[in-house]
GROMACS .gro file of C-alpha atoms in nm:
model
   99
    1UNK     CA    1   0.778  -0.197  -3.901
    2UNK     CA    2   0.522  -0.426  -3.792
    3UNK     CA    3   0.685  -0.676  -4.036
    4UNK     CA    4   1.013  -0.668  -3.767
    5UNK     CA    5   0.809  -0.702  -3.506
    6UNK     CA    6   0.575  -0.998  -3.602
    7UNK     CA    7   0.975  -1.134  -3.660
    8UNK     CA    8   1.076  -1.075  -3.373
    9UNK     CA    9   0.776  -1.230  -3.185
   10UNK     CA   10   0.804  -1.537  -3.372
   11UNK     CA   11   1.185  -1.571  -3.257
   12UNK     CA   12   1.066  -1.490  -2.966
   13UNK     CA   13   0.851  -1.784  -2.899
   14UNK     CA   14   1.021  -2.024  -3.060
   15UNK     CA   15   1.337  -2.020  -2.866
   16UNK     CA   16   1.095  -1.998  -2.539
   17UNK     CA   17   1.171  -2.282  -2.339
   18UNK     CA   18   0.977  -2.550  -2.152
   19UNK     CA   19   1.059  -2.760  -1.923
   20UNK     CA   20   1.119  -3.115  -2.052
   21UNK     CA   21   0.858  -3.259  -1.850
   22UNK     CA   22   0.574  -3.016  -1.941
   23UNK     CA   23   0.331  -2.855  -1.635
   24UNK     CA   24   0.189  -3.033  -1.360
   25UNK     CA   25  -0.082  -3.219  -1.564
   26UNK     CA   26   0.191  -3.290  -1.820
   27UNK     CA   27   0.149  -3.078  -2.137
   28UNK     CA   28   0.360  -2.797  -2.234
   29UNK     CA   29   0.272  -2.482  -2.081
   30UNK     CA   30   0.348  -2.131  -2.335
   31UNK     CA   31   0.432  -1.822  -2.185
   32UNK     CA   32   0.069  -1.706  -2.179
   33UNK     CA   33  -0.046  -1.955  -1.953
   34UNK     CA   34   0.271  -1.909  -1.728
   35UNK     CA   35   0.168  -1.535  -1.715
   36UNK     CA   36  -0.190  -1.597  -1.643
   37UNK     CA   37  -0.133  -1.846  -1.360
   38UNK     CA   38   0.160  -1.642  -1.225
   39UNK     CA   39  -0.058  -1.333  -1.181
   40UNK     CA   40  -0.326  -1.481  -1.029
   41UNK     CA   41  -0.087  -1.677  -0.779
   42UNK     CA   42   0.046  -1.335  -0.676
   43UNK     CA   43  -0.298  -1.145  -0.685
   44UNK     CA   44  -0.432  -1.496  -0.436
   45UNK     CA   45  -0.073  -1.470  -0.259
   46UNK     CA   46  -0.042  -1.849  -0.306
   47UNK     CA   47   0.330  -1.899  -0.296
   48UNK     CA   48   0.324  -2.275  -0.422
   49UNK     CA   49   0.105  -2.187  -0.765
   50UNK     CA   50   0.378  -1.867  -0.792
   51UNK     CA   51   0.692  -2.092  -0.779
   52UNK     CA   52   0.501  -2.348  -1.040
   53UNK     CA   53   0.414  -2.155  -1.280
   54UNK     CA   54   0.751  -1.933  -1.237
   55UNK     CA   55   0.900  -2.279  -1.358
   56UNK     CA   56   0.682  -2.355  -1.641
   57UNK     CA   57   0.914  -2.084  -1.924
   58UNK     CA   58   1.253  -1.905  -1.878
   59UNK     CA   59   1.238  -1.581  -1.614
   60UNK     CA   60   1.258  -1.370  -1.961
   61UNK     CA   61   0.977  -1.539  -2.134
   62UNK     CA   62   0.783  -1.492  -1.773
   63UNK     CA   63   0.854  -1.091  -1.718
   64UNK     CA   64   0.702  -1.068  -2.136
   65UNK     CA   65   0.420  -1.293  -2.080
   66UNK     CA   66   0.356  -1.068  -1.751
   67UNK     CA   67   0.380  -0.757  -1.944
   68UNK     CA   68   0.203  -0.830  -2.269
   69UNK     CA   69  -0.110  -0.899  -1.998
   70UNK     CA   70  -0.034  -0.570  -1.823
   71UNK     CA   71  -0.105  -0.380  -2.112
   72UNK     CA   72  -0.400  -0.577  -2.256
   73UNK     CA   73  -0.552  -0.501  -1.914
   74UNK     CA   74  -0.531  -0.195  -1.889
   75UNK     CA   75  -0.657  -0.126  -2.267
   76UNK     CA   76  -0.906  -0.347  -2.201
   77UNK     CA   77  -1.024  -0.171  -1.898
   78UNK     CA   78  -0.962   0.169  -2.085
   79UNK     CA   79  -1.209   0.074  -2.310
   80UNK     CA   80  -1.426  -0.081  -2.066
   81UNK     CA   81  -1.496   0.290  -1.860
   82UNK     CA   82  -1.441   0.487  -2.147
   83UNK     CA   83  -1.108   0.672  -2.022
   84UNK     CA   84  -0.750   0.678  -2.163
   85UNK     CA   85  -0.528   0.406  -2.106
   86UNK     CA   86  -0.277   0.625  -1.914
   87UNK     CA   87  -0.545   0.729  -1.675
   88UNK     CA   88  -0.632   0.374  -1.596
   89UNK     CA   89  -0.263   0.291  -1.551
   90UNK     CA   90  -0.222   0.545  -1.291
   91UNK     CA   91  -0.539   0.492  -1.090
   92UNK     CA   92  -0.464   0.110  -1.054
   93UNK     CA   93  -0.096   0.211  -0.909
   94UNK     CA   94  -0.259   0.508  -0.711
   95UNK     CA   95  -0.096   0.736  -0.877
   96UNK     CA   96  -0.248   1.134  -0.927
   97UNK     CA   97  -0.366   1.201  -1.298
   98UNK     CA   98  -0.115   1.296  -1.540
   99UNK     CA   99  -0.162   1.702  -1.601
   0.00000   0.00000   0.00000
């Protein structure tokens, strides 16, 4: 299983485009970096850095990149204060506990 998903990953990335001309400081940006800079853009509200780094990978390779560090924040902060990962999700969207 994990075997079609490593597979997948890797097809994943490597048909994730980049703009020809690379970021602002010219080097290739992955979809990591895209994800990072578009979060905190929206978490600053700082339209310009949002639109940027939007335009660094392909909308699909932005909405993974966004979700992959979603859930690595949310285990990480899981592990962090000791409580399920669930929990945490639903406290940071204000959301009741789960029963």
């Amino acid at each position: 299983m994990f075997g079609a998903v490593r597979k997948a990953w890797r097809s994943l990335v490597g048909t994730v485009g980049v703009p020809e001309n690379g970021g602002r400081d010219g080097h290739a940006h992955n979809l990591f970096e895209a994800a990072a800079a578009y979060v905190t853009a929206y978490a600053e509200d700082d339209q310009e850095r949002l639109d940027e780094a939007a335009g660094w990978v392909s909308p699909e390779a932005l909405s993974f990149g966004v979700n992959e560090l979603a859930c690595r924040a949310v285990v990480a902060l899981a592990r962090e204060h000791r409580r399920p990962p669930q929990d945490v999700a639903r406290a940071l969207l204000g959301l009741p506990a789960a029963s």
